[in-house]
Amino acid sequence: MRVLVGGGTGFVGRNLTQLLRSRGHEVTLISRHPGKDRITWNDLSHSGLPPCEAAVNLAGENVLNPFRRWSESFRQEVVASRVETTKILAKAIAEAGRPPRTWVLITGVGYYRPSYTTEYTEESPGGDFDFFSRLVTCWEAAAKIPNDATRQVVVRSGVVLGRDGGAIAQMLWPFRLGLGGPIASGRQPFPWIHVADLAGIVAHALEREDVGGILNGVAPSAVATTNGGFAQAMGSVLRRPAVLPLPGFVVSAVFGPERSIMLLEGQRVVPRRTLESNFCFAFPDLPSALQDILA
Ligand SMILES: NC(=O)c1ccc[n+]([C@@H]2O[C@H](COP(=O)([O-])OP(=O)(O)OC[C@H]3O[C@@H](n4cnc5c(N)ncnc54)[C@H](OP(=O)(O)O)[C@@H]3O)[C@@H](O)[C@H]2O)c1
């Protein structure tokens, strides 16, 4: 099938593109910058949807960019890069003469309220208590199209782990130097997924006609992973000590109190509908995921 992938030049997009091409699908990216096998968001707004059987949106400014201050303008960029791109793509799908069969959006588990104890499935409430939860609500609302011909899927992703980007790329050097460790108490839940599985869930959603609605994009064992457990597992795979905690006040000073919630708190998320849809995780547990990524 021909798949249009917004934000497909990024970390998740590169892995998804490779997977889709390896399964015989054709991929066209939507980017801010023109190039080979790409269209721009302006092209999409002005010329409408090119012929395709599926569309995916992965666009979004990196929230945890440590070089960007958590200012009002950066917050607006974080929102617009997700909500506006999703609106542009949803509008193009709704107006297409031959709409795609499937439309997949990746959002985040920030929809669910951080808690040490509560376990969240796709049916759990959320989306209305802080900046990130309200962002996910607006983002998912922007994807809605009044069109029964197109199957809609939203994957609420946890922290994506992979070799060539995301959280691990940012943490690897402190850990390699023996300066790694838990963030704050390390007791906060750490909802994670291997990038190969996140790309796999999107491909599964595109290929399986019976998959629809919300899917949680976290590994099955992530519900029991804490930030401290993650640090310990990283140290053990890298054979380095991982005992130096990063104090919460340092995280707050670097990222600002509102954004540092993403690191100082977490959600225990269960991928119930994802498993019920018969998706088979390649990396269901943390040691095997980290072994694959760090070896
Ligand atoms: N990585 C994670 O741990 C994680 C966790 C939960 C959810 N997610 C979500 O999953 C999606 C993909 O994540 P990722 O890690 O692959 O993201 P990424 O690599 O940081 O960015 C994906 C793409 O978004 C586009 N983009 C960046 N800033 C933009 C802006 N200001 N306006 C418009 N487009 C912009 C870029 O494409 P161009 O430069 O080609 O335009 C970029 O390649 C994102 O929406 C993210 O919020 C990621």
Coordinates of C-alpha atoms in Angstrom, one line a residue, residues 53-198:
E53 CA -4.1 4.0 1.0
A54 CA -3.0 5.0 4.5
A55 CA -1.8 8.1 6.4
V56 CA 0.2 8.4 9.7
N57 CA 1.2 11.5 11.7
L58 CA 4.4 11.5 13.8
A59 CA 5.2 15.2 13.6
G60 CA 6.0 17.0 16.8
E61 CA 8.7 19.4 18.2
N62 CA 10.9 17.5 20.7
V63 CA 9.4 18.4 24.1
L64 CA 12.5 17.4 26.1
N65 CA 15.0 19.5 24.1
P66 CA 17.3 20.6 27.0
F67 CA 18.5 23.6 24.9
R68 CA 15.0 25.1 24.7
R69 CA 13.6 27.1 27.7
W70 CA 10.1 26.1 28.6
S71 CA 8.7 29.5 27.5
E72 CA 5.3 30.4 26.3
S73 CA 6.5 30.5 22.6
F74 CA 8.1 27.0 23.0
R75 CA 4.9 25.6 24.5
Q76 CA 3.0 27.0 21.6
E77 CA 5.4 25.3 19.2
V78 CA 5.1 22.0 21.0
V79 CA 1.3 22.2 20.7
A80 CA 1.1 23.6 17.1
S81 CA 3.7 21.1 15.7
R82 CA 1.3 18.3 16.8
V83 CA -2.2 19.7 16.7
E84 CA -1.9 21.9 13.5
T85 CA -0.1 19.2 11.5
T86 CA -2.7 16.7 12.6
K87 CA -5.5 19.1 11.6
I88 CA -4.0 19.7 8.1
L89 CA -3.7 15.9 7.5
A90 CA -7.2 15.2 8.9
K91 CA -8.7 17.9 6.7
A92 CA -6.9 16.6 3.6
I93 CA -8.2 13.1 4.4
A94 CA -11.8 14.3 4.9
E95 CA -11.7 16.2 1.6
A96 CA -10.0 13.5 -0.5
G97 CA -12.0 12.1 -3.4
R98 CA -10.6 8.7 -2.6
P99 CA -9.9 8.8 1.1
P100 CA -7.3 6.4 2.6
R101 CA -8.5 3.2 4.2
T102 CA -6.5 3.9 7.5
W103 CA -5.4 6.9 9.5
V104 CA -3.0 6.4 12.4
L105 CA -1.8 9.0 14.9
I106 CA 0.8 8.6 17.6
T107 CA 0.1 10.6 20.8
G108 CA 1.3 9.9 24.3
V109 CA 0.6 8.3 27.7
G110 CA 0.7 11.8 29.2
Y111 CA -3.1 11.5 28.7
Y112 CA -3.2 9.4 32.0
R113 CA -2.7 11.1 35.4
P114 CA 0.7 10.1 36.9
S115 CA 0.4 7.7 39.8
Y116 CA 2.5 5.1 41.7
T117 CA -0.5 2.8 42.0
T118 CA -3.2 3.2 39.4
E119 CA -3.0 1.0 36.3
Y120 CA -4.3 2.5 33.1
T121 CA -5.8 0.7 30.1
E122 CA -7.1 2.4 26.9
E123 CA -10.5 2.8 28.5
S124 CA -9.2 4.7 31.6
P125 CA -10.2 8.3 32.0
G126 CA -7.7 11.2 31.6
G127 CA -6.9 14.1 29.3
D128 CA -8.0 17.0 31.4
F129 CA -5.7 17.7 34.3
D130 CA -2.4 19.3 33.1
F131 CA -0.6 20.8 30.1
F132 CA 0.4 17.4 28.6
S133 CA -2.9 15.6 29.2
R134 CA -4.9 18.5 27.6
L135 CA -2.4 18.5 24.7
V136 CA -3.2 14.9 24.0
T137 CA -6.9 15.6 24.2
C138 CA -6.6 18.4 21.6
W139 CA -4.2 16.4 19.5
E140 CA -6.6 13.4 19.3
A141 CA -9.6 15.6 18.7
A142 CA -7.7 17.2 15.8
A143 CA -7.4 13.8 14.1
K144 CA -11.2 13.1 14.1
I145 CA -12.7 13.0 10.6
P146 CA -16.4 12.6 9.8
N147 CA -15.7 9.8 7.4
D148 CA -16.7 6.1 7.8
A149 CA -14.6 5.0 4.9
T150 CA -11.4 5.6 6.9
R151 CA -10.5 3.5 9.9
Q152 CA -8.9 5.6 12.6
V153 CA -6.3 4.4 15.1
V154 CA -4.5 6.4 17.9
V155 CA -1.5 4.9 19.5
R156 CA -0.7 6.4 23.0
S157 CA 3.0 5.9 23.2
G158 CA 5.3 5.7 26.2
V159 CA 9.0 6.7 26.2
V160 CA 10.4 5.3 23.0
L161 CA 13.7 3.4 23.4
G162 CA 16.0 2.8 20.4
R163 CA 19.5 3.0 19.2
D164 CA 19.3 6.1 17.0
G165 CA 17.4 8.7 18.9
G166 CA 14.9 9.4 21.7
A167 CA 15.6 9.0 25.5
I168 CA 18.5 6.5 25.2
A169 CA 20.5 8.8 22.9
Q170 CA 20.2 11.5 25.5
M171 CA 21.2 9.3 28.5
L172 CA 23.8 7.0 27.0
W173 CA 26.9 9.1 27.7
P174 CA 26.3 9.7 31.4
F175 CA 25.7 6.0 31.8
R176 CA 28.8 5.0 29.8
L177 CA 30.9 7.3 32.0
G178 CA 29.5 5.6 35.1
L179 CA 27.5 8.8 36.0
G180 CA 24.1 7.3 35.3
G181 CA 21.4 6.6 37.9
P182 CA 17.7 7.0 38.8
I183 CA 16.0 10.4 38.4
A184 CA 15.0 11.7 41.9
S185 CA 13.7 8.8 44.0
G186 CA 13.5 6.5 41.0
R187 CA 10.2 5.2 42.3
Q188 CA 8.1 6.8 39.6
P189 CA 6.7 4.5 36.9
F190 CA 8.6 4.4 33.6
P191 CA 6.2 3.6 30.7
W192 CA 8.5 2.5 27.8
I193 CA 8.4 0.7 24.4
H194 CA 11.1 -0.4 22.0
V195 CA 11.0 1.6 18.8
A196 CA 10.7 -1.6 16.7
D197 CA 7.5 -2.5 18.6
L198 CA 6.0 1.0 18.2

